[in-house]
Each structure stands twice: as C-alpha cells, then as structure tokens.
Coordinates of C-alpha atoms and ligand atoms in Angstrom, one line a residue:
M950 CA 37.5 177.9 118.8
E951 CA 36.7 177.7 122.7
F952 CA 39.3 176.5 124.8
S953 CA 38.8 175.1 128.3
I954 CA 41.2 173.7 131.0
K955 CA 40.1 170.4 132.6
N956 CA 42.0 167.9 134.7
S957 CA 39.8 164.8 134.1
N958 CA 40.5 161.0 133.1
P959 CA 40.9 160.7 129.6
E960 CA 39.2 157.5 129.1
K961 CA 36.1 159.0 130.6
Q962 CA 35.9 162.0 128.5
L963 CA 32.6 162.3 126.4
C964 CA 33.8 163.9 123.1
D965 CA 34.8 163.4 119.7
C966 CA 38.1 162.2 120.1
V967 CA 41.0 161.9 123.1
I968 CA 44.6 162.9 122.4
V969 CA 47.5 161.4 123.6
G970 CA 51.1 160.9 123.4
V971 CA 52.9 158.0 123.2
Y972 CA 56.8 158.0 123.5
E973 CA 59.3 156.2 121.4
S974 CA 60.3 152.5 122.6
S975 CA 56.8 151.9 123.2
R976 CA 56.2 154.1 126.7
L977 CA 53.1 155.7 127.3
S978 CA 52.5 158.7 128.6
A979 CA 50.0 158.7 131.8
A980 CA 47.0 159.4 130.0
A981 CA 47.6 156.6 127.4
L982 CA 48.7 154.5 130.0
A983 CA 44.8 155.2 131.7
I984 CA 43.3 154.9 128.6
D985 CA 45.6 151.1 128.2
E986 CA 44.2 150.0 131.2
A987 CA 40.3 150.5 130.3
A988 CA 41.0 149.3 127.2
A989 CA 42.3 146.1 128.7
G990 CA 45.8 146.6 126.7
Y991 CA 43.8 147.5 123.5
I992 CA 47.0 150.3 123.0
T993 CA 50.1 148.2 124.1
S994 CA 48.8 145.7 121.9
I995 CA 48.6 148.1 118.6
I996 CA 52.2 149.5 119.5
K997 CA 53.2 145.6 119.6
R998 CA 51.5 144.9 116.1
G999 CA 54.2 148.0 115.1
D1000 CA 51.5 150.4 113.8
M1001 CA 52.8 153.4 115.9
D1002 CA 56.4 153.2 117.0
G1003 CA 56.1 157.4 118.7
K1004 CA 57.9 158.7 116.6
L1005 CA 58.0 162.9 116.5
D1006 CA 55.2 164.1 113.8
S1007 CA 53.5 160.6 113.3
S1008 CA 49.9 160.1 115.2
L1009 CA 47.5 157.1 114.9
M1010 CA 43.8 157.9 115.0
L1011 CA 41.8 154.6 116.6
H1012 CA 37.8 154.7 116.9
N1013 CA 35.5 153.1 118.9
V1014 CA 38.1 152.4 121.5
P1015 CA 36.6 149.7 124.2
G1016 CA 36.0 150.9 127.8
T1017 CA 36.3 154.9 126.9
A1018 CA 33.6 157.2 126.2
S1019 CA 35.3 159.1 123.4
E1020 CA 34.5 158.2 119.8
R1021 CA 37.8 158.3 119.1
V1022 CA 41.1 158.4 120.4
L1023 CA 44.6 159.8 119.0
L1024 CA 47.9 158.5 119.6
V1025 CA 50.6 161.3 119.2
G1026 CA 53.9 160.4 118.7
L1027 CA 56.4 162.3 121.0
G1028 CA 59.6 160.8 120.0
K1029 CA 62.3 160.2 122.5
A1030 CA 61.1 161.1 126.2
S1031 CA 64.9 162.1 127.3
D1032 CA 64.7 164.7 124.5
F1033 CA 61.5 166.3 124.8
T1034 CA 62.0 169.9 125.0
D1035 CA 59.7 172.7 124.3
K1036 CA 60.3 172.2 120.3
Q1037 CA 59.2 168.7 120.3
Y1038 CA 56.3 169.5 122.6
C1039 CA 55.0 172.3 119.9
K1040 CA 55.1 169.8 117.2
A1041 CA 53.6 166.8 118.8
V1042 CA 50.8 169.5 119.2
R1043 CA 50.7 170.7 115.8
A1044 CA 50.7 167.3 114.4
S1045 CA 47.5 166.4 116.4
V1046 CA 46.1 169.5 114.9
K1047 CA 47.3 168.1 111.5
A1048 CA 45.9 164.8 112.2
L1049 CA 42.6 166.2 113.3
A1050 CA 41.8 168.1 110.2
S1051 CA 41.4 165.1 108.2
S1052 CA 39.1 163.7 110.8
G1053 CA 34.9 164.9 111.5
A1054 CA 36.1 165.7 115.4
T1055 CA 35.2 169.0 116.5
D1056 CA 34.8 168.5 119.9
V1057 CA 38.5 166.9 121.6
A1058 CA 40.0 166.8 124.5
I1059 CA 44.1 166.8 124.9
F1060 CA 46.4 165.6 127.1
L1061 CA 49.8 167.1 126.2
A1062 CA 50.0 170.1 128.8
D1063 CA 50.3 167.2 131.4
L1064 CA 53.4 166.1 130.1
S1065 CA 56.9 167.0 131.6
V1066 CA 59.0 169.3 129.0
A1067 CA 61.7 170.6 129.0
S1068 CA 62.9 173.7 128.1
L1069 CA 66.6 175.5 126.7
N1070 CA 67.6 177.1 130.8
A1071 CA 67.0 172.9 132.1
S1072 CA 64.4 174.0 134.1
N1073 CA 60.9 172.3 133.1
L1074 CA 58.1 174.4 131.8
S1075 CA 55.4 175.3 134.1
T1076 CA 51.7 174.6 133.5
R1077 CA 51.4 178.3 132.6
R1078 CA 53.9 178.1 129.5
K1079 CA 52.5 174.6 128.4
V1080 CA 49.1 175.9 128.5
A1081 CA 49.7 178.9 126.7
L1082 CA 52.1 177.1 123.9
M1083 CA 49.7 174.5 123.3
A1084 CA 46.5 177.5 122.4
E1085 CA 48.9 179.3 120.5
V1086 CA 50.1 176.3 118.0
I1087 CA 46.5 175.1 118.0
L1088 CA 45.7 178.4 116.8
D1089 CA 48.5 179.4 114.4
A1090 CA 48.1 175.3 113.0
S1091 CA 44.0 176.3 112.7
Y1092 CA 44.7 179.8 110.7
K1093 CA 42.9 180.3 107.3
F1094 CA 42.9 182.6 105.0
D1095 CA 39.8 182.8 102.9
S1096 CA 37.9 185.8 103.6
I1097 CA 38.7 186.8 99.8
K1098 CA 37.6 183.5 98.6
K1099 CA 34.1 183.2 96.5
K1100 CA 31.7 181.6 99.6
P1101 CA 31.4 178.5 99.0
D1102 CA 27.0 177.9 98.5
D1103 CA 25.8 176.1 101.6
S1104 CA 25.4 172.3 100.3
K1105 CA 29.0 171.9 100.1
K1106 CA 29.3 174.2 103.4
E1107 CA 28.1 171.2 104.8
A1108 CA 30.6 168.5 103.4
A1109 CA 33.2 170.6 104.3
Q1110 CA 35.5 170.1 107.2
K1111 CA 34.0 172.0 110.0
G1112 CA 37.1 172.1 112.0
L1113 CA 37.5 172.5 115.4
T1114 CA 35.1 174.1 117.1
T1115 CA 35.8 173.2 121.2
I1116 CA 39.3 171.9 123.1
S1117 CA 39.4 171.1 126.4
I1118 CA 43.5 171.4 127.4
N1119 CA 43.8 168.5 130.1
V1120 CA 46.7 169.7 132.8
A1121 CA 48.0 167.2 135.3
V1122 CA 46.0 166.7 138.5
D1123 CA 47.7 168.5 141.2
N1124 CA 47.9 172.1 139.3
D1125 CA 46.9 175.3 140.0
M1126 CA 43.7 175.7 137.3
Q1127 CA 44.4 179.7 137.7
T1128 CA 47.4 179.5 137.0
A1129 CA 46.6 177.5 134.3
Q1130 CA 44.0 179.6 133.1
L1131 CA 46.6 182.5 132.7
G1132 CA 48.3 180.7 130.3
L1133 CA 45.2 180.4 128.3
V1134 CA 44.9 184.0 127.9
D1135 CA 48.6 184.6 127.3
G1136 CA 48.4 181.9 123.9
Q1137 CA 45.3 183.7 122.8
S1138 CA 46.3 186.9 122.9
L1139 CA 49.4 186.0 121.3
A1140 CA 47.7 184.2 118.7
K1141 CA 45.6 187.5 118.2
G1142 CA 48.5 189.3 116.8
V1143 CA 49.8 186.7 115.2
S1144 CA 46.7 186.2 113.3
L1145 CA 46.2 190.1 112.7
A1146 CA 50.0 190.1 111.6
K1147 CA 49.2 187.0 108.7
D1148 CA 46.2 188.4 107.7
L1149 CA 48.0 191.8 106.8
G1150 CA 50.7 190.3 105.0
N1151 CA 48.2 187.7 103.0
L1152 CA 46.1 190.7 101.5
P1153 CA 46.7 191.9 98.2
P1154 CA 48.6 195.5 98.3
N1155 CA 45.2 197.0 96.2
V1156 CA 43.5 196.2 99.6
C1157 CA 46.3 196.4 102.1
T1158 CA 47.4 199.9 101.5
P1159 CA 49.0 202.9 103.4
T1160 CA 45.6 204.1 104.0
Y1161 CA 44.8 200.6 104.9
L1162 CA 47.1 199.8 107.3
A1163 CA 46.3 203.6 108.8
E1164 CA 42.4 202.9 109.2
Q1165 CA 43.4 199.8 110.6
A1166 CA 46.1 201.4 113.8
L1167 CA 43.0 203.7 114.1
A1168 CA 40.3 201.4 114.8
M1169 CA 42.4 199.1 116.8
G1170 CA 43.3 202.4 119.6
A1171 CA 39.5 203.2 119.4
S1172 CA 38.8 199.3 120.3
Y1173 CA 41.3 199.2 123.0
G1174 CA 41.5 202.5 123.8
F1175 CA 45.3 203.8 123.3
A1176 CA 46.2 206.8 121.3
V1177 CA 47.2 206.8 118.0
E1178 CA 47.6 209.1 115.5
V1179 CA 48.7 209.3 111.4
L1180 CA 50.4 211.9 109.8
E1181 CA 49.6 212.9 106.3
R1182 CA 52.0 214.1 103.3
D1183 CA 52.1 217.5 104.7
A1184 CA 53.2 217.1 108.2
L1185 CA 56.1 214.4 106.9
E1186 CA 56.9 217.3 104.5
K1187 CA 57.0 220.0 107.4
L1188 CA 59.2 217.1 109.5
G1189 CA 61.6 217.3 106.5
M1190 CA 61.5 213.6 106.1
G1191 CA 63.1 214.1 102.8
S1192 CA 64.2 210.6 102.5
F1193 CA 60.7 209.1 103.0
L1194 CA 59.1 211.6 100.5
G1195 CA 61.8 210.1 98.2
V1196 CA 60.4 206.7 98.6
T1197 CA 56.9 207.6 97.7
Q1198 CA 57.5 209.8 95.1
G1199 CA 56.7 207.3 92.5
S1200 CA 53.3 206.2 94.0
E1201 CA 49.7 207.4 94.0
E1202 CA 49.0 206.1 97.1
P1203 CA 49.5 208.9 99.9
P1204 CA 52.3 207.9 102.4
K1205 CA 51.2 207.8 106.3
F1206 CA 52.9 207.6 109.2
I1207 CA 51.3 205.8 112.2
I1208 CA 52.1 206.4 115.7
M1209 CA 50.8 204.4 118.3
H1210 CA 50.8 204.7 122.0
H1211 CA 50.9 201.9 124.3
M1212 CA 51.0 203.7 127.9
K1213 CA 50.5 201.3 130.5
G1214 CA 53.8 201.7 132.3
Q1215 CA 55.0 203.8 135.4
K1216 CA 54.5 207.7 134.6
D1217 CA 57.8 208.2 134.1
Q1218 CA 59.4 204.8 132.0
K1219 CA 60.9 205.7 129.2
P1220 CA 58.9 203.9 126.3
V1221 CA 60.4 201.2 124.0
V1222 CA 60.1 202.0 120.5
L1223 CA 59.1 199.6 118.2
V1224 CA 59.7 200.7 113.9
G1225 CA 58.4 198.6 111.3
K1226 CA 59.0 198.5 107.6
G1227 CA 55.6 199.3 105.8
I1228 CA 56.3 199.1 102.1
T1229 CA 52.9 197.8 100.8
F1230 CA 54.1 197.2 97.4
D1231 CA 58.3 197.0 96.4
T1232 CA 58.2 197.0 92.6
G1233 CA 62.3 197.9 93.1
G1234 CA 61.2 201.8 91.7
I1235 CA 63.1 203.0 89.0
S1236 CA 65.9 199.9 89.8
L1237 CA 63.0 197.6 88.5
K1238 CA 62.9 194.1 90.2
P1239 CA 62.5 191.2 87.9
G1240 CA 59.3 190.2 87.4
S1241 CA 59.5 186.7 89.4
E1242 CA 57.8 186.4 91.8
M1243 CA 57.5 189.8 92.3
D1244 CA 54.1 189.0 93.9
E1245 CA 55.8 188.3 96.9
M1246 CA 56.7 191.9 97.5
K1247 CA 53.3 192.7 99.0
Y1248 CA 54.7 191.0 102.6
D1249 CA 57.3 193.8 102.3
M1250 CA 54.8 195.4 105.0
C1251 CA 55.5 192.5 107.7
G1252 CA 57.6 194.5 109.7
A1253 CA 54.7 196.9 110.1
A1254 CA 52.2 194.1 110.5
S1255 CA 54.2 192.7 113.0
V1256 CA 54.0 196.0 115.1
L1257 CA 50.7 196.5 114.7
G1258 CA 50.1 192.6 115.8
T1259 CA 52.4 192.8 119.3
F1260 CA 50.4 195.9 120.1
K1261 CA 46.9 193.7 119.6
T1262 CA 48.7 191.4 121.7
I1263 CA 50.1 194.1 124.2
A1264 CA 46.7 195.4 124.5
E1265 CA 44.7 191.7 124.8
M1266 CA 46.8 191.4 127.9
N1267 CA 47.0 194.9 129.2
L1268 CA 50.9 194.6 129.8
A1269 CA 52.2 196.9 132.1
L1270 CA 54.8 198.8 129.9
N1271 CA 55.0 202.1 127.9
V1272 CA 55.5 201.1 124.1
I1273 CA 55.5 203.1 120.7
G1274 CA 54.8 202.1 117.6
L1275 CA 55.9 203.7 114.5
I1276 CA 55.4 203.0 111.3
P1277 CA 56.2 204.8 107.8
T1278 CA 54.0 203.1 105.2
C1279 CA 54.0 203.8 101.0
E1280 CA 54.5 201.7 98.2
N1281 CA 57.8 202.0 96.2
M1282 CA 56.6 202.4 92.7
P1283 CA 58.2 203.3 89.1
D1284 CA 57.0 206.7 87.7
G1285 CA 58.3 209.9 85.9
R1286 CA 57.9 211.4 89.2
A1287 CA 59.9 208.9 90.8
T1288 CA 63.0 208.6 92.6
R1289 CA 66.0 208.4 90.3
P1290 CA 69.3 206.0 90.6
G1291 CA 71.7 209.3 91.9
D1292 CA 69.2 211.0 93.2
V1293 CA 70.5 213.3 96.5
L1294 CA 67.5 213.1 99.6
T1295 CA 68.0 215.0 102.6
S1296 CA 67.3 213.0 105.6
M1297 CA 65.5 214.5 108.8
S1298 CA 68.4 214.3 110.3
G1299 CA 70.2 216.1 108.2
L1300 CA 72.4 213.5 106.4
T1301 CA 72.4 213.6 102.8
I1302 CA 71.7 210.5 101.3
E1303 CA 72.8 209.4 97.6
V1304 CA 70.3 207.1 96.2
L1305 CA 72.2 204.2 93.8
N1306 CA 69.4 202.3 93.9
T1307 CA 65.9 203.0 94.5
D1308 CA 65.2 199.2 95.5
A1309 CA 67.1 199.5 98.3
E1310 CA 63.8 201.7 99.9
G1311 CA 63.1 199.8 103.1
R1312 CA 66.2 202.0 104.6
L1313 CA 65.2 205.6 103.5
I1314 CA 61.8 204.9 105.2
L1315 CA 63.2 203.5 108.0
C1316 CA 66.2 206.4 108.9
D1317 CA 63.2 209.0 109.3
A1318 CA 61.5 207.2 111.6
L1319 CA 64.4 206.1 113.7
T1320 CA 65.4 210.3 113.7
Y1321 CA 61.7 211.0 114.7
A1322 CA 62.2 208.1 117.5
E1323 CA 64.2 210.4 119.3
R1324 CA 61.3 212.1 120.9
F1325 CA 60.8 209.8 123.1
E1326 CA 63.4 209.5 124.7
P1327 CA 63.4 205.8 124.6
S1328 CA 65.0 203.0 126.3
A1329 CA 65.6 201.0 123.3
V1330 CA 64.1 201.0 119.9
V1331 CA 64.0 198.3 117.9
D1332 CA 63.2 198.1 114.1
I1333 CA 62.0 195.4 112.2
A1334 CA 61.7 195.0 108.4
T1335 CA 62.2 193.1 105.4
L1336 CA 65.2 194.4 104.5
T1337 CA 67.3 192.6 102.2
G1338 CA 67.2 189.4 100.3
A1339 CA 71.1 188.9 101.3
C1340 CA 69.6 188.2 105.2
V1341 CA 67.4 185.3 103.4
I1342 CA 71.0 183.8 101.7
A1343 CA 72.5 184.3 105.2
L1344 CA 70.0 182.6 107.4
G1345 CA 67.5 180.9 104.9
H1346 CA 64.2 180.5 106.7
H1347 CA 64.4 180.1 110.5
A1348 CA 66.3 182.8 112.1
S1349 CA 66.1 186.8 111.6
G1350 CA 68.8 188.9 111.6
L1351 CA 69.7 190.5 114.8
F1352 CA 71.8 193.7 114.7
S1353 CA 72.4 195.9 117.4
N1354 CA 74.6 199.0 118.7
N1355 CA 73.8 197.5 122.5
D1356 CA 75.4 194.1 123.2
D1357 CA 72.9 193.7 126.4
L1358 CA 69.9 194.6 123.9
A1359 CA 71.0 191.7 121.2
K1360 CA 71.3 189.6 124.3
E1361 CA 67.9 189.9 125.7
L1362 CA 66.3 189.9 122.2
L1363 CA 68.1 186.7 121.4
Q1364 CA 67.0 185.3 124.5
A1365 CA 63.1 186.2 123.8
G1366 CA 63.4 184.5 120.1
E1367 CA 64.5 181.2 122.0
A1368 CA 61.9 181.6 124.6
S1369 CA 59.2 182.0 122.3
L1370 CA 60.3 179.6 119.4
D1371 CA 60.6 182.7 117.1
R1372 CA 64.6 183.0 117.2
A1373 CA 66.9 185.3 115.6
W1374 CA 70.8 185.3 114.8
H1375 CA 73.3 187.5 116.1
M1376 CA 74.7 189.1 113.0
P1377 CA 78.3 191.2 113.2
M1378 CA 77.9 195.5 112.7
W1379 CA 81.8 196.5 112.8
D1380 CA 83.3 199.7 112.1
D1381 CA 84.9 197.8 109.4
Y1382 CA 81.7 197.7 107.1
Q1383 CA 81.0 201.4 107.5
P1384 CA 83.1 202.6 104.5
L1385 CA 81.4 200.7 101.9
L1386 CA 78.7 203.2 102.3
D1387 CA 80.8 206.1 101.5
S1388 CA 79.6 208.6 98.4
N1389 CA 81.3 210.9 96.4
F1390 CA 78.8 213.1 96.3
A1391 CA 76.4 213.2 99.5
D1392 CA 76.6 211.9 103.3
I1393 CA 76.3 208.4 102.7
A1394 CA 75.2 206.0 100.1
N1395 CA 71.9 203.7 100.5
I1396 CA 73.8 200.8 99.0
G1397 CA 77.0 199.1 100.3
G1398 CA 77.4 196.7 97.3
R1399 CA 76.5 192.9 97.3
A1400 CA 79.2 191.5 99.8
G1401 CA 77.3 191.7 103.0
G1402 CA 74.6 193.2 101.8
S1403 CA 72.8 192.5 105.3
I1404 CA 75.2 194.0 107.5
T1405 CA 76.0 197.1 105.2
A1406 CA 71.9 197.7 105.3
A1407 CA 72.3 197.8 109.3
C1408 CA 74.8 199.8 109.2
F1409 CA 73.2 202.2 107.0
L1410 CA 70.5 202.1 109.7
S1411 CA 72.5 202.3 112.7
R1412 CA 73.8 206.2 111.2
F1413 CA 70.8 206.9 112.5
A1414 CA 70.2 205.5 116.0
K1415 CA 73.6 206.8 117.4
K1416 CA 71.3 208.3 120.0
Y1417 CA 69.6 205.4 121.6
E1418 CA 69.9 201.4 122.7
W1419 CA 69.2 200.1 119.0
A1420 CA 68.8 196.8 117.4
H1421 CA 67.4 195.8 113.8
L1422 CA 65.6 192.2 112.9
D1423 CA 66.0 191.7 109.3
I1424 CA 63.0 189.5 108.6
A1425 CA 63.1 189.0 105.2
G1426 CA 63.4 185.1 105.1
T1427 CA 61.1 184.7 108.3
A1428 CA 58.2 187.0 107.8
W1429 CA 56.4 184.6 105.2
K1430 CA 56.7 181.2 103.4
S1431 CA 56.6 180.8 99.7
G1432 CA 55.9 177.9 97.3
K1433 CA 52.2 175.6 97.8
E1434 CA 52.0 176.9 101.5
K1435 CA 52.5 180.5 100.6
G1436 CA 51.4 182.6 103.3
G1437 CA 52.3 185.6 106.3
T1438 CA 53.6 183.9 109.3
G1439 CA 53.2 186.4 111.8
R1440 CA 56.7 186.2 113.2
P1441 CA 58.1 188.1 114.8
V1442 CA 55.5 188.8 117.1
P1443 CA 55.9 185.9 119.4
L1444 CA 59.5 187.4 119.7
L1445 CA 58.6 190.8 120.0
T1446 CA 56.1 189.7 122.7
E1447 CA 58.3 187.9 124.7
F1448 CA 60.9 190.7 124.7
L1449 CA 57.7 193.3 125.8
V1450 CA 56.7 190.6 128.6
A1451 CA 60.4 190.3 129.9
R1452 CA 60.6 194.0 130.2
A1453 CA 57.3 194.5 132.1
N1454 CA 58.3 191.5 134.5
K1455 CA 61.9 193.5 135.3
T1456 CA 59.6 196.7 136.1
Ligands
BES844 N1 62.1 194.2 100.4 C1 63.4 193.9 99.7 C2 64.0 192.9 100.4 C3 63.7 191.3 100.0 C4 64.1 190.9 99.2 C5 62.7 190.5 101.2 C6 63.7 189.4 98.5 C7 62.9 189.5 100.8 C8 62.7 188.7 99.8 C9 64.1 195.5 99.9 O1 63.7 196.5 99.6 C10 65.4 194.9 98.7 O2 64.7 195.4 97.3 N2 66.3 195.1 99.0 C11 67.7 195.0 98.1 C12 69.1 195.8 98.6 C13 69.5 196.0 97.5 C14 69.5 196.7 96.3 C15 71.3 196.5 98.4 C16 67.8 193.3 97.7 O3 67.6 192.8 98.8 O4 68.2 193.0 97.0
MN845 MN1 63.6 197.3 97.7
ZN846 ZN1 61.8 196.4 100.1

C-alpha cells in the first residue's frame, strides 16, 4: 500500500474514489461541500432524500457524480460535529476502509485528516497525529493473515478483490506538509509493529515455537542493527532460573530466553526494560485445561509478540531511547517429566515456589525474567502477559489490566493508553491481597485462589520486582479476538510505543 500526503481539491481528483465526511443533521465537511458545489447540489439532494444521515459508522457510495473527476465519491458518516473526537475519527476511517473493500476501488483520495478532531486533553489533534492515526487505522483494517492458506489459482486471483493500493491523504491547505509527512512515518512504523505482533500471534503453535520466536528476534536485530542474544537451556540452568525451567520441563521444544538491546539513547541513560510472556502453547500442563477453545492458547505468547512488535516500531522510528526487551519463551505441556502440582521450584531470586497449579505458568517464567532485569539497573520495567482468565472477567475485551508498584509509572502508562486509543485500567494491588499467596511448604505459592485472580497474579510478580519501578499489563482480554473474527489484535503495541515515545521526548 502506497501513501502520499496532498492538499488538493476533492472535485478535481483523478482517481477511483474520493472519500469525504458528512456530519449528522446534514452538515457537510469542507470537502463534501466542495464536491456538492461542483456537482450543483447533488450531495445535498441525496441527504435531503434521507439516504445518508451522517451517523457514525454509516457510508454511501456514489458513482459518476457530476462535476467531479473521480469515478466514485464515498460519503462517510462522522456523527455529531460537537463530539467528533479521536475515537470517532478512527471509526470513520475504519468505516471508509470497510466500504471500499466491497468496491473495485484501489486508488483513493481521502479527505478526513483535514477535519478538526477533538482529543481527551481538549486541544485539537495536530495534523501529524491525524495523519499518523489515519495510516495506522487503514493498515490495521486492511490486515489479512493468509500466508498459510493455499494460494488461489491465477484465474480466481483476477476476480478476487485487489484491495487498496494507492492512498493520498489530504490535509488542510494551510498545513506544513513536512509535519504531515512525519505523521505518515509515525503511523506506518506503528502499523509494522502491530502487524508483526498479529502475525506472530496468529501463526499456529507448531510453527511459532520458542525457537521460531528467537529466530525472528535475531533476524530483526540483524536487519535493524541492534544486538540480540538468545540464552539456551544450559545458560538458564547456570543462572538458576529454576522457576522458568520448571515450566518447560514437560515440553520437547527447547526453551529460549531472548534479550534485545535497542540502545539509541544517551550512553548513561538507564533503560526501560520490557518483559513479554512467551508461552507458545499453554495446555495447562498436568493441571490440564478443558478442551474447548484450547486452540486459542497459541495466543499465550502475545506478550512476547507485543515486545517484538514494539521493537520493530521503535527501530523503524529510530527512537532515541535505551530499551531492553526480555522474552522468556517455552511451551507448557503435560508429560511424564512435567512439573506436578505440589512440586517446589527454586527461582533465580532464591525464593522457593510451591506450584499448586501448573496452569499458573506465566508468572513462573516471568518471575525469573524480572530477576534477570535487575542487572540492567532499569529506569522502569514493564511486563506484558496474557496472564489470567480472571482479568477477562474483570475488564472484558476493551481494557488491559494495569498493576504497578509506582503510581507515577501507572499514570504514564494509563496516559499512553488513552493517547493511543489502546487503553488500560488501573487495578488495585494492595498488601491486603499478599497473604493469599502464603504456602505451608515454600516461600510463596503460585496461586491465590479464585477471588481476585488477576490481582493475586500481579502480587506474585511484585515479589520479584522490588528493586525497581515496575508495572504489569495483563492483556488476556485484549491481545486477541475470539469467534468469527478470531485473530491477534496487535495490542498493546500502540500503548507501549506511545509510552516510549513520550519518554524519549522527555529526555
Ligand atoms: N494463559 C492463561 C490465561 C488465560 C486464560 C488467558 C484464558 C486468556 C484466556 C494462564 O496461563 C492461565 O492458565 N491462568 C490461570 C490461572 C489460574 C490457574 C490461577 C487462569 O486464568 O485460569
Ligand atoms: Mn496457564
Ligand atoms: Zn498461560
């Protein structure tokens, strides 16, 4: 897909389709007005007939509109002009892509980034931001995962949808084209990371193994020029990562511990460390999961995928910040040698862990990674994990669960979530919950019972994150979609990118 930035007249666009917005109560955007004038009131007459009411998520495709150079004009509903916020704006862009998908248009000119868009902090979105969001949403909505389907033969291919190939994003005339261009790079960079995170999540677990993830990280480091190390089982044994090793014990696939170094900040700047849960398949182990929808446990490496995706994005952006990525990755399988409920593991920190449920494995691989993170003297550590079903019950599929031992860090992440429309919700992690993890036989148990399951999981991790500012994102409800639209979402790459960009701008 090729993007360009323009400021031109909508009625003079020589292309397959011109996209313009219409508000509720028959109010035309400037671009719709220009078309209406060129077409001697054609748009107004259509609205009067009641065929387009300007509601958000609605659209109407028009053909051969008089006085215009393009083959089609797509009217997109913008909703009420008074509450046209960044969220509405993204919805209108998404509705445009959806409407275009059932047309033959491949070369389009879109006139929505010239609209004025309100944002949460009251000031209007900058052109850079509007262009970035537009590219991001168009690429997100056009994403397809068909690389492992049998290729259609050529005759069918011709008949099939070609999809969008060329998009010119039009901005208001008085704009600095160079800043708009920066927005395009922002949006495209983010989309690349989001798309990688989706791909890794969607790949089947017999392809996307720990070894595969390690290879992807190494290849990415080589192509962008950042350092990547992969620790093998013997190195993990030497480090004393008994908790991580306890999880991988029942699997034939070798575990990997991936370390990525994006060191583009000042030499003495303390790094941000991102830690991603990389369980490439979670059967539950000996505490075996029920069979229904177990296939979805291939998504249990989406925390890892979000770290890899974010590294791709910040590498594309050449972001001036020091960031370390840590990915403990293995499978959780039942086997004659697998860890049993009742087994006690010794973590790298020295704390012993009674495994009461082998299905609470995410925290067992993360805790050793959190201990490993200490050596980087981090300014902050953020772990990302599809950690608990309880988080899905608490927050559904809209917000990721956010837990932290530092309120300022929590605020930063919440803010990044709002700004990137990839929201998180701050959950409590009071000391009152900690005794639920008491064990009669070890320093700590790996589960705390059904009540407050996402909180006790976070409490478990907090025991290993005492030496730095730390936050935990439980993405069990946000990393993928189930049902007919089953697939990875690429979340929370937008949130993490926004967080890191804001940090880079502060220093
Ligand atoms: N990967 C799962 C969490 C999960 C479950 C994410 C369903 C998304 C949908 C995790 O490893 C797990 O199994 N957690 C257990 C913890 C329990 C045993 C304390 C859970 O949530 O049931
Ligand atoms: Mn599990
Ligand atoms: Zn899991």
